[in-house]
Amino acid sequence: MPTHTRRTVLIAGLAMAVAVTMLTACATAPSPSTTERPPIVFMHGNGDSAALWQTTIWRFESNGWPRDRLFAVDQPMPLARDDDTIAQAGRTSTAESAAFLQTEVDKVLKATGASKVVLLGNSRGGNTIRNYVQNYGGAGKVSAVVLGGNPAHGIWNVPGFNERSEFSARSALIQQLNMPKGPSGEEVTPGVRWLTLRSDNNDKFAQPDGVWIGAPGKPTNIGYEAPALKGATNIVLPRVDHRETSFSPAAFAATWQFLVGEAPKTTAVTPESTVVLDGRLTGFGLSSLDPASGQFTNNLPIVSAQLTVYATDAGTGARTGEPVHRKTIGADGRWGPFTARPTMAYEFEITAPGYATTHTYRSPFPRSSSVINLRPERIAPADRDASAIVIFTRPRGYFDAERDTMRFDGQAALPGVPPRGSGVSSSKIKLTSEAPRSVAGEFNGERVAGQTWPAAQGNITLLELTY
């Protein structure tokens, strides 16, 4: 991959990076009033869902952006094809992904009466946004774009290695998107303000070594700066991981500064007195081409699944009484609305044919949200010898043993998490006793406690972090 000259500014201070000095490729936008805030459409990454934008949306709301101007979308089939030119069950091409976003933006413009939207994308979502803006009429409907951890120049640039994947620097999409568009070789579509956010060296998909793509020790010919784009404002966030380029407080602060022209009042989440939760309950599909190959992620509803919510003791995860909410999932996939107590921890129990009964435990919700998406788990064949199974997961970032303070069931070393690097977002323990007991996961001050359940009866415990 050629090294491009890019304007880059380093933001110091991961947690509270609110004093941002921009070296911009375009003028800083004036600060609009609250009533003039444009609608924002949030596009998730490969295999992900709208749920990952939960805390980002909370931070926008906490700084006065109207809730009805914030739209996080769920792409039904969020995984990219292995080869963009060949149809693949349960996966989408770059063209299909861009067409999906085109439809969603048109819906938002019609619903709000706005003339243009702002687009925020993480990872593959950035490819989708760039393709939409450049090739699907988005340039006239988008005022600004923010891309976090976007593989703008690919994840690998290796001759003969899966060159038709959209993540290859040699793919038709990446080559076309990065063609010069101005006298200085700009790689971004003109008429739209562009911001890229990247890690200094901690993004698993912007690494010179192929360790995170299954080729340790092999050069990817991609550098840490690969997510930056010539013609954009390019910001480096120290030590953030791939997902944190979009979902961390530092990413929010840089995004707000870029859009509004001044630092946000806060990067914290401001609590609400009344909290109403909702989201979609979706599942996994089995590959029709090769069922033995396992499952693929999708954002399709599990119709007729049962969702039961229990209030729990935050210290132990034990239920404190009878169910506080029940729902049979319909065609829209929605499991709410549910009025929650903002200081209460909850267990979400999911039962659905073909899945384990999944007991998902979450820490209290300080604000309302309509993107609390839930998925049941399946028991892997290798785990069927366990008496109980507990998974500790961080959807909006990765575990970094060198950077983070973590404990899982009392142990500082999380199973499956390497001693160096940010590339694993979940850890699993297999217990040898069916006797129910409390189990907790801790990460940088957030603690989630749950109860174990017998695996032989088809149960899994999931401890899911919010931050």
C-alpha positions as a printed Julia matrix, in Angstrom:
467×3 Matrix{Float64}:
   0.0     0.0    0.0
   1.5     3.39  -0.98
   2.06    5.75   1.91
  -0.04    8.87   1.43
   0.73   12.25   2.93
  -2.15   12.94   5.29
  -2.96   15.66   7.76
  -3.12   13.95  11.13
  -3.62   15.24  14.66
  -2.92   13.2   17.79
  -5.53   13.39  20.56
  -3.95   12.9   23.97
  -6.04   11.42  26.76
  -8.27    8.52  25.8
 -11.08    8.94  28.33
 -11.63   12.7   28.18
 -10.29   13.84  24.82
 -12.45   16.91  24.6
  -9.87   19.57  23.83
  -9.3    18.74  20.18
  -7.04   20.81  17.94
  -8.07   20.11  14.38
  -5.79   20.23  11.38
  -8.59   20.1    8.87
  -8.83   19.66   5.17
 -11.93   21.82   5.26
 -13.31   24.61   7.42
 -14.67   23.9   10.88
 -18.45   23.8   10.82
 -20.39   26.47  12.7
 -22.22   25.39  15.8
 -25.91   24.82  14.96
 -28.64   25.34  17.52
 -30.33   22.3   18.98
 -33.34   22.7   16.71
 -31.05   22.76  13.67
 -29.24   19.54  14.48
 -29.16   17.38  11.35
 -30.28   13.77  11.59
 -27.45   11.3   12.14
 -27.52    7.81  10.64
 -25.24    5.28  12.35
 -23.92    2.4   10.2
 -22.47   -0.6   12.06
 -19.61   -2.83  10.94
 -19.1    -6.37   9.72
 -21.33   -8.84  11.58
 -22.48   -6.17  14.02
 -25.8    -4.45  14.75
 -27.26   -1.1   15.7
 -26.76   -2.02  19.36
 -23.09   -1.07  19.25
 -24.06    2.6   18.93
 -25.98    2.55  22.24
 -23.46    4.5   24.33
 -22.59    6.87  21.45
 -26.26    7.76  21.11
 -26.47    8.3   24.87
 -23.52   10.71  24.7
 -25.12   12.67  21.86
 -28.35   12.91  23.86
 -26.45   13.92  26.99
 -25.07   16.9   25.06
 -28.47   17.98  23.74
 -28.76   16.28  20.36
 -32.47   15.43  19.99
 -33.26   11.74  20.35
 -35.56   11.86  17.34
 -32.63   12.93  15.14
 -30.49    9.85  15.92
 -31.01    6.73  13.79
 -29.01    3.5   14.2
 -29.8     0.94  11.49
 -29.65   -2.87  11.43
 -28.44   -4.36   8.16
 -30.3    -7.7    7.9
 -27.22   -9.59   6.68
 -24.27   -7.64   8.07
 -21.4    -9.94   7.06
 -19.38   -9.24   3.92
 -18.9   -11.94   1.3
 -15.57  -13.73   1.27
 -15.41  -12.88  -2.45
 -17.42   -9.8   -3.3
 -18.15  -11.1   -6.81
 -19.72  -14.41  -5.73
 -23.08  -14.8   -3.97
 -22.72  -16.34  -0.51
 -25.5   -17.47   1.81
 -26.17  -15.08   4.68
 -23.75  -12.42   3.42
 -23.97   -9.19   1.46
 -21.99   -7.7   -1.39
 -20.65   -4.16  -1.31
 -23.41   -3.16  -3.76
 -26.14   -4.68  -1.57
 -24.77   -2.96   1.52
 -24.64    0.45  -0.19
 -28.18    0.0   -1.55
 -29.39   -0.83   1.96
 -27.89    2.4    3.32
 -29.36    4.36   0.41
 -32.84    3.15   1.38
 -32.31    3.92   5.07
 -31.07    7.46   4.4
 -34.1     8.15   2.18
 -36.38    6.94   5.0
 -34.7     9.29   7.47
 -34.89   12.27   5.13
 -38.59   11.62   4.54
 -39.32   11.15   8.26
 -37.45   14.27   9.4
 -37.95   16.62   6.46
 -34.22   17.32   6.5
 -32.32   17.98   3.29
 -29.17   16.14   4.37
 -27.93   13.7    7.0
 -24.69   13.05   8.85
 -23.31    9.53   8.52
 -21.25    7.75  11.19
 -19.73    4.39  10.34
 -17.55    1.84  12.08
 -15.23   -0.57  10.28
 -17.02   -2.14   7.27
 -19.73    0.48   7.76
 -17.2     2.98   6.48
 -16.81    1.06   3.22
 -20.59    1.09   2.86
 -20.78    4.83   3.52
 -17.99    5.7    1.09
 -19.57    3.53  -1.6
 -23.0     5.09  -1.02
 -21.67    8.65  -1.12
 -19.49    8.09  -4.17
 -21.61    5.74  -6.26
 -25.22    5.71  -5.02
 -26.23    9.38  -4.96
 -25.22   10.04  -1.37
 -23.08   13.09  -2.14
 -26.19   15.24  -2.51
 -27.82   13.89   0.65
 -24.92   13.88   3.11
 -23.31   16.9    4.77
 -20.63   15.15   6.84
 -19.16   11.7    7.39
 -17.25   10.25  10.35
 -15.44    6.94   9.83
 -14.05    4.98  12.8
 -11.53    2.22  12.13
 -12.55    2.03   8.48
 -10.28   -0.27   6.46
 -10.04    2.51   3.89
  -6.93    1.03   2.28
  -7.76   -2.57   3.04
  -6.73   -4.95   5.79
  -4.18   -6.7    3.61
  -2.35   -5.92   0.36
  -0.94   -9.31  -0.59
  -0.71  -10.42  -4.24
  -2.85  -13.48  -4.84
  -4.39  -13.48  -1.36
  -8.19  -13.13  -1.6
  -7.94  -10.06  -3.81
 -11.69   -9.98  -4.46
 -12.6    -9.54  -0.79
 -13.77   -6.01  -0.07
 -11.12   -5.93   2.67
  -8.26   -6.4    0.23
  -6.39   -3.29  -0.88
  -6.48   -4.84  -4.36
 -10.28   -5.22  -4.48
 -12.26   -3.39  -7.12
 -14.14   -1.44  -4.43
 -11.07   -0.15  -2.57
  -9.26    0.7   -5.79
 -12.26    2.63  -7.1
 -13.03    4.44  -3.85
  -9.43    5.65  -3.49
  -8.99    7.0   -7.0
  -7.82   10.66  -6.82
 -10.72   13.12  -6.92
  -9.0    16.5   -6.91
  -5.84   18.4   -7.79
  -4.1    17.2   -4.63
  -5.08   13.57  -5.01
  -7.98   13.64  -2.53
  -9.43   10.2   -1.8
 -12.78   11.48  -0.5
 -15.84   12.57  -2.44
 -15.91   16.39  -2.69
 -18.78   18.44  -1.29
 -18.95   16.39   1.93
 -16.94   17.01   5.12
 -14.94   13.92   6.11
 -13.4    12.82   9.42
 -11.47    9.6   10.02
 -10.64    8.26  13.48
  -7.93    5.64  13.95
  -5.74    4.09  16.6
  -2.04    4.86  16.83
  -1.08    1.17  16.67
  -3.76   -0.86  18.48
  -6.34   -1.54  15.73
  -6.34   -5.27  14.94
  -7.27   -4.53  11.32
  -4.59   -1.93  10.68
  -1.51   -3.98  11.46
   1.68   -4.67   9.46
   1.66   -8.27  10.76
  -1.11  -10.71   9.85
  -1.6   -12.06  13.36
  -5.28  -11.01  13.53
  -6.18  -12.3   10.06
  -4.86  -15.8   10.68
  -1.39  -15.24   9.24
   0.96  -14.48  12.15
   4.41  -13.43  11.08
   3.28  -12.66   7.53
   3.36   -9.03   6.36
   0.02   -7.5    5.42
   1.7    -4.57   3.63
  -0.77   -2.37   5.52
   0.31    0.24   8.05
  -1.25    1.69  11.17
  -2.3     4.75   9.15
  -4.41    2.73   6.69
  -7.8     4.08   7.93
  -6.78    7.69   7.13
  -7.85    9.33   3.88
  -6.25   12.09   1.89
  -8.59   15.08   1.85
 -10.22   14.22   5.19
  -9.57   15.45   8.7
  -7.61   12.51  10.17
  -7.34   12.05  13.93
  -5.31    9.53  15.92
  -6.73    8.27  19.24
  -3.95    6.75  21.36
  -4.32    3.09  22.41
  -7.94    2.7   21.32
  -8.81   -0.62  19.74
 -10.68   -1.27  16.51
 -14.19   -0.78  17.9
 -13.2     2.03  20.24
 -12.35    4.15  17.19
 -16.12    4.69  17.06
 -17.59    3.74  20.44
 -15.19    5.22  23.03
 -15.56    8.56  24.87
 -12.54    9.85  22.93
 -14.17    8.98  19.6
 -17.36   10.74  20.64
 -15.45   13.85  21.72
 -13.6    14.07  18.4
 -16.82   13.48  16.45
 -18.75   16.15  18.35
 -15.91   18.66  17.91
 -15.85   17.97  14.17
 -19.61   18.27  13.72
 -20.34   21.17  16.07
 -17.08   23.13  16.13
 -16.58   22.99  19.88
 -15.9    20.41  22.56
 -18.87   18.54  24.07
 -20.07   19.52  27.52
 -19.4    15.99  28.69
 -18.35   12.58  27.46
 -20.22   10.96  30.34
 -23.75    9.57  30.07
 -26.27   11.8   31.86
 -28.85    9.71  33.76
 -32.6    10.01  33.16
 -35.3     9.61  35.8
 -37.5     7.49  33.51
 -35.87    4.75  31.46
 -37.7     2.91  28.66
 -35.82    0.1   26.94
 -36.45   -1.65  23.65
 -34.52   -3.39  20.92
 -34.59   -6.34  18.59
 -34.09  -10.02  19.34
 -32.14  -11.58  16.49
 -30.2   -14.77  15.9
 -27.69  -16.7   13.87
 -28.24  -18.69  10.72
 -26.61  -21.93   9.61
 -24.79  -21.87   6.3
 -26.94  -23.49   3.62
 -23.86  -24.03   1.48
 -21.98  -25.92   4.17
 -23.96  -26.53   7.4
 -20.9   -28.1    9.0
 -19.01  -24.81   8.69
 -21.03  -23.33  11.51
 -23.22  -20.25  11.81
 -23.3   -16.75  10.44
 -24.48  -13.61  12.16
 -27.65  -11.92  11.0
 -30.02   -9.24  12.21
 -33.21  -11.13  11.37
 -35.83  -11.53  14.12
 -36.39  -14.88  15.82
 -40.15  -14.95  15.53
 -41.9   -16.73  18.45
 -38.81  -16.59  20.7
 -39.62  -15.82  24.34
 -37.99  -12.98  26.25
 -38.35  -12.73  30.03
 -36.78   -9.97  32.11
 -35.9   -10.27  35.79
 -34.62   -7.65  38.21
 -31.45   -8.89  39.88
 -29.19   -8.18  42.79
 -26.34   -6.22  41.22
 -23.81   -7.83  43.54
 -24.69  -11.44  42.84
 -26.93  -11.59  39.77
 -29.61  -13.45  41.74
 -33.22  -12.76  40.78
 -35.04  -10.55  43.26
 -38.58  -11.62  42.39
 -41.02  -12.58  39.66
 -40.52  -11.5   36.03
 -40.89   -7.77  35.41
 -41.45   -8.12  31.66
 -42.37  -10.84  29.15
 -42.68  -10.76  25.37
 -43.2   -13.24  22.55
 -41.21  -11.94  19.61
 -43.14  -10.98  16.52
 -42.18  -10.26  12.93
 -40.59   -6.91  13.81
 -38.24   -8.55  16.3
 -39.0    -6.0   19.04
 -38.87   -7.25  22.61
 -40.04   -4.04  24.38
 -40.97   -1.46  25.37
 -40.0    -2.08  28.97
 -39.92    0.59  31.68
 -36.78   -0.06  33.72
 -35.45    1.31  36.97
 -32.25    3.27  36.18
 -30.39    1.85  39.18
 -31.48   -1.77  38.71
 -29.46   -4.57  37.1
 -31.4    -7.0   34.9
 -31.3   -10.53  33.54
 -32.72  -11.1   30.04
 -33.69  -14.76  29.57
 -34.14  -15.88  25.96
 -35.67  -19.19  24.92
 -35.87  -20.1   21.24
 -35.88  -23.39  19.3
 -32.4   -24.39  18.21
 -30.66  -22.2   20.77
 -29.47  -22.54  24.33
 -31.6   -20.83  26.95
 -29.46  -17.72  27.23
 -29.33  -15.75  30.48
 -27.9   -12.33  29.6
 -26.93  -10.1   32.52
 -26.44   -6.35  32.15
 -25.45   -3.55  34.52
 -28.06   -0.81  35.13
 -29.23    1.34  32.22
 -28.94    5.07  33.02
 -30.91    6.21  29.95
 -33.61    5.02  27.62
 -32.59    3.17  24.47
 -34.31    1.51  21.52
 -31.18   -0.39  20.4
 -30.79   -2.88  23.26
 -30.47   -5.75  20.81
 -30.28   -9.3   22.14
 -29.1   -12.6   20.68
 -29.32  -16.12  22.11
 -26.25  -18.34  22.05
 -25.68  -21.91  20.9
 -23.63  -24.43  22.85
 -20.59  -25.32  20.77
 -19.81  -29.02  20.34
 -16.5   -28.54  22.19
 -18.38  -27.18  25.22
 -20.89  -29.99  25.68
 -18.77  -31.59  28.38
 -19.15  -28.52  30.63
 -21.47  -28.47  33.63
 -21.97  -24.72  33.2
 -20.79  -22.2   30.6
 -20.22  -18.49  31.2
 -19.26  -15.97  28.52
 -17.94  -12.5   29.37
 -18.26  -10.14  26.43
 -17.5    -6.53  25.51
 -19.41   -5.61  22.33
 -18.1    -2.01  22.01
 -14.43   -2.82  22.32
 -11.82   -5.49  22.97
 -10.01   -6.8   26.01
  -6.39   -5.63  26.27
  -4.35   -7.32  29.02
  -1.67   -4.62  28.91
  -4.07   -1.68  28.95
  -7.18   -2.68  30.91
  -8.03   -3.65  34.48
 -10.08   -6.85  34.22
 -11.28   -9.82  36.25
 -13.47  -12.75  35.3
 -14.74  -15.02  38.05
 -12.01  -13.67  40.31
  -9.15  -14.2   37.85
  -7.14  -11.35  36.33
  -6.09  -13.43  33.32
  -9.14  -13.88  31.07
  -9.27  -17.23  29.24
  -8.65  -16.79  25.53
  -7.37  -13.23  25.85
  -3.74  -12.93  24.75
  -1.16  -11.15  26.92
  -0.63   -8.51  24.26
  -2.88   -6.78  21.74
  -6.55   -5.81  21.45
  -8.21   -8.41  19.27
 -10.52  -10.5   21.47
 -13.86   -9.2   22.74
 -15.13  -12.21  24.71
 -13.86  -14.77  27.19
 -15.42  -18.1   28.19
 -15.14  -20.37  31.21
 -16.41  -23.94  31.47
 -17.32  -25.01  35.0
 -17.27  -28.55  36.34
 -20.16  -28.14  38.78
 -23.85  -27.64  38.06
 -24.42  -26.07  41.46
 -25.72  -22.54  40.83
 -23.52  -19.75  42.04
 -22.67  -16.13  41.37
 -20.1   -15.23  38.72
 -18.89  -11.74  37.82
 -16.96   -9.94  35.13
 -15.18   -6.64  35.74
 -13.7    -4.23  33.21
 -12.23   -0.79  33.95
 -14.75   -0.06  36.72
 -17.86   -1.68  35.22
 -19.0    -4.86  36.93
 -21.63   -7.33  35.71
 -22.75  -10.19  37.94
 -24.84  -13.2   36.95
 -25.77  -16.71  38.0
 -24.59  -20.0   36.51
 -27.11  -22.42  34.98
 -26.81  -26.14  34.1
 -25.42  -26.63  30.59
 -26.85  -30.15  30.46
 -30.32  -28.56  30.51
 -29.35  -26.3   27.62
 -28.35  -23.1   29.45
 -25.63  -20.49  28.91
 -24.78  -17.45  31.04
 -23.73  -14.26  29.23
 -22.22  -11.3   31.09
 -22.44   -8.35  28.7
 -20.59   -5.08  29.32
 -22.14   -1.76  28.34
 -19.01    0.39  28.15
